[in-house]
C-alpha positions as CSV (number, residue, x, y, z in Angstrom):
1,M,0.0,0.0,0.0
2,P,1.6,3.4,-0.9
3,A,2.9,5.5,2.0
4,R,1.1,8.6,0.7
5,L,-2.4,7.1,1.0
6,P,-4.0,9.2,3.7
7,V,-4.0,7.7,7.2
8,L,-7.7,8.2,7.6
9,G,-8.3,6.7,4.2
10,M,-6.3,3.7,5.1
11,L,-8.2,3.3,8.4
12,A,-11.4,3.3,6.5
13,L,-10.1,0.6,4.2
14,T,-9.4,-1.6,7.2
15,M,-13.1,-1.8,7.9
16,L,-13.6,-3.6,4.6
17,G,-13.0,-7.4,4.2
18,G,-9.5,-8.3,3.0
19,A,-8.2,-4.8,3.9
20,A,-4.7,-3.8,4.7
21,P,-3.3,-5.2,8.0
22,V,-3.2,-2.8,11.0
23,A,-1.5,-2.6,14.3
24,D,-2.0,-0.7,17.6
25,L,0.7,1.8,18.4
26,S,1.5,3.0,21.9
27,L,3.7,6.0,22.5
28,D,5.6,6.4,25.8
29,I,6.8,9.9,26.5
30,G,9.7,10.3,28.9
31,G,11.6,13.1,30.4
32,L,8.7,15.7,30.8
33,R,10.0,18.4,33.1
34,S,6.6,19.1,34.5
35,A,2.9,17.9,34.5
36,K,1.8,21.4,33.3
37,G,0.0,21.9,30.1
38,L,-0.5,19.4,27.2
39,V,1.4,17.0,25.1
40,R,0.8,17.4,21.4
41,V,1.6,14.5,19.1
42,C,1.8,14.1,15.4
43,L,1.9,10.7,13.7
44,T,2.5,10.9,9.9
45,A,3.5,8.7,7.0
46,V,4.3,11.7,4.8
47,A,7.8,13.2,4.9
48,D,6.6,16.6,3.7
49,N,4.3,16.9,6.7
50,F,6.9,16.2,9.3
51,P,7.4,17.6,11.9
52,K,4.9,20.5,11.6
53,C,1.9,18.2,11.1
54,I,-0.3,20.3,9.0
55,D,-3.9,19.3,9.6
56,T,-4.6,16.9,6.7
57,A,-6.0,13.5,6.2
58,E,-2.5,12.2,5.9
59,S,-1.6,12.8,9.5
60,T,-3.1,12.0,12.9
61,R,-2.8,14.4,15.8
62,R,-3.4,13.8,19.4
63,T,-3.5,16.0,22.5
64,A,-3.2,14.7,26.0
65,P,-2.6,16.1,29.5
66,A,1.1,16.2,30.3
67,D,0.5,14.2,33.4
68,G,-1.0,11.3,31.6
69,G,0.4,7.9,30.5
70,A,1.0,6.4,27.1
71,I,-0.8,7.7,24.1
72,R,-2.4,5.0,21.9
73,F,-3.2,4.9,18.2
74,A,-5.5,2.1,17.3
75,G,-5.8,0.6,13.9
76,V,-2.6,2.0,12.3
77,P,-2.1,0.6,8.8
78,H,1.3,-1.1,8.3
79,G,3.8,1.2,6.9
80,E,6.6,3.8,7.6
81,Y,5.8,6.6,10.1
82,A,7.5,9.4,12.1
83,I,6.3,11.0,15.3
84,A,6.9,14.6,16.6
85,V,5.9,15.6,20.1
86,I,5.8,19.0,21.8
87,H,5.2,19.7,25.5
88,D,2.9,22.7,25.2
89,E,3.3,23.8,28.8
90,N,1.2,27.0,28.5
91,G,-1.5,25.3,26.4
92,N,-1.4,27.9,23.5
93,G,-1.3,25.2,20.8
94,K,2.2,25.8,19.5
95,L,5.9,25.3,20.3
96,D,7.0,28.6,21.9
97,T,10.5,29.9,20.9
98,I,12.9,32.7,21.7
99,A,15.0,33.8,18.7
100,G,14.2,30.4,17.1
101,I,15.3,28.4,20.2
102,P,12.4,26.3,21.6
103,R,11.3,27.3,25.1
104,E,9.2,24.2,25.5
105,G,10.0,20.6,25.2
106,F,10.1,18.6,22.0
107,G,10.9,15.0,20.9
108,F,10.8,12.7,18.0
109,S,10.4,9.0,17.3
110,R,13.7,7.1,17.4
111,N,15.2,10.0,19.5
112,P,17.5,11.2,16.7
113,P,20.3,13.7,17.5
114,I,19.3,17.4,17.3
115,R,21.6,19.7,15.5
116,F,20.3,22.9,13.8
117,G,16.6,22.5,13.5
118,P,14.4,19.4,13.6
119,P,15.5,16.1,12.2
120,R,14.4,14.9,8.8
121,F,11.6,12.4,8.4
122,A,14.2,9.6,7.6
123,S,15.9,10.1,11.0
124,A,12.7,9.6,12.9
125,R,11.1,7.0,10.7
126,F,10.0,3.7,12.1
127,S,8.0,0.7,10.7
128,V,4.6,-0.5,11.9
129,T,4.5,-4.1,11.0
130,G,2.9,-6.1,13.8
131,G,-0.1,-6.4,16.1
132,D,1.2,-4.2,18.9
133,E,3.9,-1.6,18.3
134,R,5.6,0.7,20.9
135,Q,7.7,3.8,20.5
136,Q,9.5,5.7,23.2
137,V,10.2,9.4,22.8
138,T,12.4,11.3,25.3
139,M,11.6,15.0,25.6
140,R,14.4,17.6,25.2
141,Y,14.4,21.1,26.7
142,L,16.9,23.7,25.5
143,L,15.8,26.6,27.8
């Protein structure tokens, strides 16, 4: 199944007989510096939509309290994905920065090294291939 097929479209296909195989994905987020605010998560199979996660059918976004546990994505079609996470401590819906430096926490699947700017999709990419998948993201804070 092509990676560019919209995530929601692939989820709809799974409801049909003989549809593409799916898995459940759990995301564990470690290293949060506080329980204030929200955790905003983007799961996408489209490199052009990473890490900003523009609101399209090709990406799935979740928001959860920062004091919560694992975030679960049910019925994820098998394929290649990347996850971007921000700790939106003040709840304003975005990653706050000062002179381009993030003031709030951020993290990515596979925990790639951070140099100048966010990693590329390929550095955070992982495969969903089984019944139950798990990803661990460690948050980073620069300020």
